[in-house]
Short mmCIF file of C-alpha atoms in Angstrom, two decimals:
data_model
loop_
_atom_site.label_atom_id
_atom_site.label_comp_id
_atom_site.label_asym_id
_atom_site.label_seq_id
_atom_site.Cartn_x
_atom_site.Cartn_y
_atom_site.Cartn_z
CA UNK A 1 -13.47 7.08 -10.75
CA UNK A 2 -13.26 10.14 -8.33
CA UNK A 3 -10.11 10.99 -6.70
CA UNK A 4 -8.93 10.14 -3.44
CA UNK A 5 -6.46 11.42 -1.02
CA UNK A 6 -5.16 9.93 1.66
CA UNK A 7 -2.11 9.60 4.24
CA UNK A 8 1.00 6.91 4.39
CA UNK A 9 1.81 7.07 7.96
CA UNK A 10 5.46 6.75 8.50
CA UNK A 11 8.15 4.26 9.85
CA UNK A 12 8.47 6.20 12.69
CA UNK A 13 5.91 7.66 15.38
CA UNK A 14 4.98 11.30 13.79
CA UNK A 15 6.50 13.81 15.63
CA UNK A 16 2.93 14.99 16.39
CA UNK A 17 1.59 11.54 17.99
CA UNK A 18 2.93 10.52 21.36
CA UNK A 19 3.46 7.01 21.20
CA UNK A 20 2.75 4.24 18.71
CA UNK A 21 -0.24 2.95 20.42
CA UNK A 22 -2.25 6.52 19.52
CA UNK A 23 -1.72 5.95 15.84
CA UNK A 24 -5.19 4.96 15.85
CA UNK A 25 -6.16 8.17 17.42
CA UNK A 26 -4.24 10.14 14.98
CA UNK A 27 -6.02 8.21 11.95
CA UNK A 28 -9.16 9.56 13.76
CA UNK A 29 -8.04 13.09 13.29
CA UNK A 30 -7.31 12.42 9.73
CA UNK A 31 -10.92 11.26 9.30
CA UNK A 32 -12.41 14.77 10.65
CA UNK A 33 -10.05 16.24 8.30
CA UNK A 34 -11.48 14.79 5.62
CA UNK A 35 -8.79 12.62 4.08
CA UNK A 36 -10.01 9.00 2.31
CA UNK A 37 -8.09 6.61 3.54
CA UNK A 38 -4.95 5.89 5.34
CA UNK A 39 -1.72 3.70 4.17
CA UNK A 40 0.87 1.50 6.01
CA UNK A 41 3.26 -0.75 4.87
CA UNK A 42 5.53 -3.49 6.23
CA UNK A 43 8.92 -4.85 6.82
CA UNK A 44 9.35 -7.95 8.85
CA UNK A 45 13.09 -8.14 9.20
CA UNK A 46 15.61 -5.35 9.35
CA UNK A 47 19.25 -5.14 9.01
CA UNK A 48 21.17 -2.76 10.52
CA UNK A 49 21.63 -0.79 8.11
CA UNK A 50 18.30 0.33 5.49
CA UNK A 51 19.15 2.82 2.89
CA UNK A 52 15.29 3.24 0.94
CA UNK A 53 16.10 3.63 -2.62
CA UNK A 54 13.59 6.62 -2.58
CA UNK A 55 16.36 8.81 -0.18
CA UNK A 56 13.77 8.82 3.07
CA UNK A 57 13.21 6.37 5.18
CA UNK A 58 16.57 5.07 5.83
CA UNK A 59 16.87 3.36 9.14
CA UNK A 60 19.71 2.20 11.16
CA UNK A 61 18.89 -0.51 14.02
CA UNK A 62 20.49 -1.80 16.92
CA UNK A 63 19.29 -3.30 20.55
CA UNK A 64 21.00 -0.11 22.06
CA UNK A 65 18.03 2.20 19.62
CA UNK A 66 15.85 1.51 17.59
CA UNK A 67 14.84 3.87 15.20
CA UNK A 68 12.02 2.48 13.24
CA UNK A 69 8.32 2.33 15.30
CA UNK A 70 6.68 -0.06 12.35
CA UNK A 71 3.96 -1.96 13.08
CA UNK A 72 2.20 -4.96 11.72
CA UNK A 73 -0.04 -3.62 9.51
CA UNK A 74 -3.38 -5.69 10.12
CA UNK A 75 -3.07 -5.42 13.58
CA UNK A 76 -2.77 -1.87 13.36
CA UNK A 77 -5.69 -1.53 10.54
CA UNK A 78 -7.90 -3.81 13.32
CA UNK A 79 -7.51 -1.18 15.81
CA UNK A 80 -7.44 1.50 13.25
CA UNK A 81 -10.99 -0.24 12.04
CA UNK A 82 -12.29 0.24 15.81
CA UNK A 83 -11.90 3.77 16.21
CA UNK A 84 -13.10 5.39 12.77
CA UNK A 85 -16.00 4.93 10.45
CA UNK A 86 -15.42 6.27 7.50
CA UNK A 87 -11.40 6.49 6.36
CA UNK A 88 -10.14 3.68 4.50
CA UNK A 89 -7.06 1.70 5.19
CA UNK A 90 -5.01 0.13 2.20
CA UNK A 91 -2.04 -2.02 3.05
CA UNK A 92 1.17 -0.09 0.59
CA UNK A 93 2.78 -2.84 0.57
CA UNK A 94 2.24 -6.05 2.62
CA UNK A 95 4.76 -8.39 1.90
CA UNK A 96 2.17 -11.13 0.65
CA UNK A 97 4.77 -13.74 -0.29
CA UNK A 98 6.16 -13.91 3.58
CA UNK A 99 2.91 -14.53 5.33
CA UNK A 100 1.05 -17.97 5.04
CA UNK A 101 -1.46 -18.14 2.49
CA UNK A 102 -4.43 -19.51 4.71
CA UNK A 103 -3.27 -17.01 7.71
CA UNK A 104 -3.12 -14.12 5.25
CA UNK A 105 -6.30 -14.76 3.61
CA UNK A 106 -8.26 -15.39 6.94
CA UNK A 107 -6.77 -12.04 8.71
CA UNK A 108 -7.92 -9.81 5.54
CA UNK A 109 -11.20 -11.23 5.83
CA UNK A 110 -11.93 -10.29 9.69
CA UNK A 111 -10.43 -6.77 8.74
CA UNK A 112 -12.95 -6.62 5.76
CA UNK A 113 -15.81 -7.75 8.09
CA UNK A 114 -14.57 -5.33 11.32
CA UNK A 115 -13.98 -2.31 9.04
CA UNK A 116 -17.11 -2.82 7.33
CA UNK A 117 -15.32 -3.04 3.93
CA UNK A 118 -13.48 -0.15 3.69
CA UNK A 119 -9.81 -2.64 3.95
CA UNK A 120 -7.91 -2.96 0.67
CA UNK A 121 -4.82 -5.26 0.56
CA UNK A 122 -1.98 -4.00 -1.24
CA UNK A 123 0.38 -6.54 -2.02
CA UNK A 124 4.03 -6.21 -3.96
CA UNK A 125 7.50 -7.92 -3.68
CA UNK A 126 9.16 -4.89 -1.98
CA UNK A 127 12.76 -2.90 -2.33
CA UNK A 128 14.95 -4.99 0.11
CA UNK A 129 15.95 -8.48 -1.43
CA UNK A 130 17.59 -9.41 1.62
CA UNK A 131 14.99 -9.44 3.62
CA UNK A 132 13.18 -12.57 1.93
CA UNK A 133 16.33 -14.03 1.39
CA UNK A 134 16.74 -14.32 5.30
CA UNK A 135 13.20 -15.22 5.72
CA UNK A 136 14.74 -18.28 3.65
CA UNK A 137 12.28 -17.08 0.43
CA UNK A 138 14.53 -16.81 -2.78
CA UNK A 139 14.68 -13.13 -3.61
CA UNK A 140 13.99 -13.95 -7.23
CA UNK A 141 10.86 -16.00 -6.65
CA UNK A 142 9.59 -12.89 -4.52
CA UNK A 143 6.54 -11.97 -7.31
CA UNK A 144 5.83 -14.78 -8.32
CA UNK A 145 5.10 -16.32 -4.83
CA UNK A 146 3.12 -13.16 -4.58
CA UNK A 147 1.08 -13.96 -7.59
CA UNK A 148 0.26 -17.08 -6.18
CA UNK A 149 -0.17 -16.61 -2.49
CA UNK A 150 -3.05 -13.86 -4.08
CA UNK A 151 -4.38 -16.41 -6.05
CA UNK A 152 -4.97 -19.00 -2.97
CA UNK A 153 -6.83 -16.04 -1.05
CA UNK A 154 -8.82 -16.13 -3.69
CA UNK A 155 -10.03 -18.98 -4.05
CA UNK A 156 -10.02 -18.96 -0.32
CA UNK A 157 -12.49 -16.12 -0.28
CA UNK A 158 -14.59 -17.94 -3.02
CA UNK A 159 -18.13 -19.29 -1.80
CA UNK A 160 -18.37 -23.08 -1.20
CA UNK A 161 -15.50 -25.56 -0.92
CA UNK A 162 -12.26 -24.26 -2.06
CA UNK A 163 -9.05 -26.19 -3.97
CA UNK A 164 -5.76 -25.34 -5.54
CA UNK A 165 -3.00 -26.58 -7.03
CA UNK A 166 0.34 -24.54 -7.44
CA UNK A 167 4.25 -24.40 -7.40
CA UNK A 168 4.41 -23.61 -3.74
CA UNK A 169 0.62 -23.87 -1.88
CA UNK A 170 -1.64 -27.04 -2.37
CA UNK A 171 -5.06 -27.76 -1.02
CA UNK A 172 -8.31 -29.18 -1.69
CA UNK A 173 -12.04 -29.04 -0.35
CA UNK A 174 -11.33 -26.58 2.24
CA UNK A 175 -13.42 -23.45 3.36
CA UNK A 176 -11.41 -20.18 5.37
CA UNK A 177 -14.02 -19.08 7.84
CA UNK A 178 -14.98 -15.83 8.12
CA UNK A 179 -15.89 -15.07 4.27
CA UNK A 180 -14.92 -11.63 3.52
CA UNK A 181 -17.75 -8.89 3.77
CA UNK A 182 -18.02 -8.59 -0.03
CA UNK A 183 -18.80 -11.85 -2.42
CA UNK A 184 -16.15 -11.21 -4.74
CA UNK A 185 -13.58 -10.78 -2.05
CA UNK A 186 -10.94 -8.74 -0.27
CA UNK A 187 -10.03 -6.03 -2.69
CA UNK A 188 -6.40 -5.99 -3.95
CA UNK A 189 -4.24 -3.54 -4.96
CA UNK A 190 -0.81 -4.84 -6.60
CA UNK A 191 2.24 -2.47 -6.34
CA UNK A 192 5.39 -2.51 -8.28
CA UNK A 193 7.10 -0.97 -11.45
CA UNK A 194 4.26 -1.75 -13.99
CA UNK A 195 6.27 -0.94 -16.77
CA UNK A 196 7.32 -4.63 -15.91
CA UNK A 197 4.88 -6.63 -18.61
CA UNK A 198 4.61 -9.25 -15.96
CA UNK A 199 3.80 -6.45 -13.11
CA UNK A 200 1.32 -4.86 -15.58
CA UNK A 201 -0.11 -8.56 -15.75
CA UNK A 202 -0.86 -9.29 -12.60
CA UNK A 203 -2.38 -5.68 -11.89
CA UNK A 204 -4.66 -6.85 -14.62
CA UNK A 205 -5.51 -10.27 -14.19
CA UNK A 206 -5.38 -10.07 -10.15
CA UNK A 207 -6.04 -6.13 -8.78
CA UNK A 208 -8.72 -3.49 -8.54
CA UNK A 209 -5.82 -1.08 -8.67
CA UNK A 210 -2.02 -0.65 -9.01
CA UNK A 211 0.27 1.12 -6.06
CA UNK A 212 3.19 3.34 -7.71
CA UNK A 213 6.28 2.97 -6.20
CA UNK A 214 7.02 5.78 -3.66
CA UNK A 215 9.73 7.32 -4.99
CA UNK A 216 8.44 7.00 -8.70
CA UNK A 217 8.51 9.83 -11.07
CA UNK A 218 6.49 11.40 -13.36
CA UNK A 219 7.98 9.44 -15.91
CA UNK A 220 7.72 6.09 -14.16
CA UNK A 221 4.01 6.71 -13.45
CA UNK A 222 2.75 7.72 -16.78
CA UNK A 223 4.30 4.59 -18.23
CA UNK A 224 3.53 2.53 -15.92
CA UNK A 225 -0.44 3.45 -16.64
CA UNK A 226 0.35 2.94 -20.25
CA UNK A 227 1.48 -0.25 -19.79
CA UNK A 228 -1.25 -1.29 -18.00
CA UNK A 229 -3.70 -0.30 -20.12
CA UNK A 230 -1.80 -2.32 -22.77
CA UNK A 231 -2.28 -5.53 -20.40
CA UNK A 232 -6.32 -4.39 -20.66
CA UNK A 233 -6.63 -5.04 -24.40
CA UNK A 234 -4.50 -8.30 -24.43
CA UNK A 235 -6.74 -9.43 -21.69
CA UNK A 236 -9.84 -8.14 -22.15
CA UNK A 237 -10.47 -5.65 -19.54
CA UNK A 238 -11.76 -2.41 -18.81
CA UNK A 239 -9.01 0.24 -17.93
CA UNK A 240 -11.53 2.22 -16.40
CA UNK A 241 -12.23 0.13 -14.13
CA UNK A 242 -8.37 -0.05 -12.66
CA UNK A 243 -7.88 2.47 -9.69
CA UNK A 244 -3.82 3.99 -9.67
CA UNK A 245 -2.37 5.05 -6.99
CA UNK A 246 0.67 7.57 -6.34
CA UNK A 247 2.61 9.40 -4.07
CA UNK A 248 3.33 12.86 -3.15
CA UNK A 249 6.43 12.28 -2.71
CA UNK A 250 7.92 14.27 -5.17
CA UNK A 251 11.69 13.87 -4.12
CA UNK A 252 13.00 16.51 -5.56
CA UNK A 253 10.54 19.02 -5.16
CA UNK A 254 10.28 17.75 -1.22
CA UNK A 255 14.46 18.42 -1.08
CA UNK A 256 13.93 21.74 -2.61
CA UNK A 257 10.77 22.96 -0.86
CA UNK A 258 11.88 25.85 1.61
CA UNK A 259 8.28 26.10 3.75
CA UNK A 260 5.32 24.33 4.18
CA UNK A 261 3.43 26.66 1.45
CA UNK A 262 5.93 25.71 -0.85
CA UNK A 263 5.64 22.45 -0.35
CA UNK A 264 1.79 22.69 -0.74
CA UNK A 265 2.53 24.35 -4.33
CA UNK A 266 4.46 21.27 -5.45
CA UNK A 267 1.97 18.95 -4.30
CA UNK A 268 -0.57 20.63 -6.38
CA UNK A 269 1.70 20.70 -9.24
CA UNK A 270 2.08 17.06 -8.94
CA UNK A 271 -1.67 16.39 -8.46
CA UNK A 272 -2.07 18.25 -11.81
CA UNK A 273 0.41 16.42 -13.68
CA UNK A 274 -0.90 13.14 -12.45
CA UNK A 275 -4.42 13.36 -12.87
CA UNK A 276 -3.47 13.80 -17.11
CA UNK A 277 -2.24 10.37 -16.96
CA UNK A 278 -5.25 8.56 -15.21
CA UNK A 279 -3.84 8.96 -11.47
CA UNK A 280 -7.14 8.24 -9.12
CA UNK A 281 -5.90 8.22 -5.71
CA UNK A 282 -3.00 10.04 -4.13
CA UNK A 283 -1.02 9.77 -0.79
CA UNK A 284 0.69 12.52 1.30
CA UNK A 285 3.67 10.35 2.54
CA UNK A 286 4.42 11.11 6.20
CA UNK A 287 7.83 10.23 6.00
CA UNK A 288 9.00 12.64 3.78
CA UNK A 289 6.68 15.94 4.43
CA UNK A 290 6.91 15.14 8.37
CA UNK A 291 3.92 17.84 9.11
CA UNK A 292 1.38 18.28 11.65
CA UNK A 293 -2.44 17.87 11.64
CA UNK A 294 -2.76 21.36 10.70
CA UNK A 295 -0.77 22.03 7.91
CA UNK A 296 -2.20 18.38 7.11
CA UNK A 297 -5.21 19.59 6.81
CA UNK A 298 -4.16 23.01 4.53
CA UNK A 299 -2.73 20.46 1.99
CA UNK A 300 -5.66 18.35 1.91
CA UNK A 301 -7.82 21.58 1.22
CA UNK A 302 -5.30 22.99 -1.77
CA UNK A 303 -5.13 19.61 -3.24
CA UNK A 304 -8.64 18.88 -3.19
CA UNK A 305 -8.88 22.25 -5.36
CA UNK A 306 -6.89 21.13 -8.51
#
């Protein structure tokens, strides 16, 4: 599997992008730079206060300012879809478990028909607890209303009449109009601490790849991959054929970094390290380097080198 790099636009407006509505012109950009594809994630519901476990990020909201420009993802990816051709968009993470089944699985379809199949839906439970629980989800049943909401798209996105029967989502002899672009379906990447046997699991049994958390070390990472290829011999698949997908994040080396060429060198360090352990596709996270197109595109150049 060759290796990818791509972008994970921030939860704020780049400093280098005037307003939120030219993200999609700035995800043009990044496609005549060359990157592969482009990330976004979601909250629904924020408190007022947001401390991200990975140290950047951290948001504090109020009617007076808001600080936080995040967008709904598929819309965004729509009119992301529209203006490229070529740069993918992966969802890192969509918050599977809070959107209706029939909704979710019918909006990744149109976005794998419009983008001509270059959408991947990245699905995970997410860091913030609360915000399910005031959705009125149970924090605690957050994966494994995951797991199944994925498995209703599924069957969803399955030729001919579809039917299922689980804890939470019931139906039978049903179709989901449009089917997706592909025949086997939307693509789905599951994200998460796979060190987790049931995490590991469900990247497995459900996923074409796994999404590292994105403040995950080295550490995390490499046994994360171990663990899923563990999952492959219990169940019978292929490892190779398992995409994994990390950050650039780096936290420490991002809090130490005195320039942009120094931060450049620890990207490539981490790109090195990662690749040994089976890393295939790797995002610059916006959020913590904060730099413009053109030192965007140095990085992608030194990284590509490794």
């Amino acid at each position: 599997m060759a290796v990818s790099f791509g972008v994970k636009l921030p939860g704020l407006v780049p400093s280098c992008v005037p307003s939120l509505k030219d993200i999609p012109d700035f995800v043009v950009e990044l496609e005549k730079l060359g990157f592969d594809d482009v990330m976004d994630g979601e909250h629904i519901l924020y408190a007022a206060d947001m401390s991200h476990p990975g140290g950047a990020g951290n948001f504090e909201h109020s009617r007076v300012r808001q600080h936080s420009d995040r967008s709904d993802t598929l819309i965004m990816f729509a009119a992301i879809a529209a203006r490229t051709t070529r740069i993918k968009m992966v969802s890192g993470i969509l918050l599977a478990a809070a959107h209706p089944f029939a909704v979710l699985a019918r909006q990744a379809s149109t976005l794998d028909i419009l983008s001509e199949g270059r959408f991947a839906l990245g699905v995970g439970g997410g860091w913030n607890a609360a915000e399910f629980e005031q959705m009125g989800i149970p924090p605690g049943e957050r994966a494994a209303r995951t797991e199944e909401t994925i498995r209703a798209c599924r069957e969803l996105w399955s030729p001919g009449l579809s039917s299922f029967e689980g804890r939470w989502i019931r139906f039978k002899d049903v179709i989901c109009e449009p089917a997706p672009l592909r025949p086997d379906g939307v693509p789905v990447w599951w994200g998460g601490n796979a060190r987790s046997r049931p995490t590991a699991r469900r990247v497995v049994d459900l996923a074409q790849g796994w999404l590292s958390r994105e403040a995950a070390d080295y550490d995390e990472i490499a046994q994360s991959v171990e663990a899923i290829h563990t999952a492959c011999e219990t169940y019978g698949r292929d490892p190779a054929g398992i995409g994994v997908r990390a950050s650039l994040t780096a936290t420490s080396d991002w809090n130490a970094a005195t320039s942009v060429d120094d931060l450049i060198e620890r990207a490539m360090d981490r790109v090195r390290r990662l690749i040994g352990v089976g890393v295939t596709h790797f995002n610059v996270p916006l959020s913590y380097y904060g730099i413009d197109l053109d030192a965007l595109g140095r990085l992608l150049i030194a990284v590509r080198g490794v």
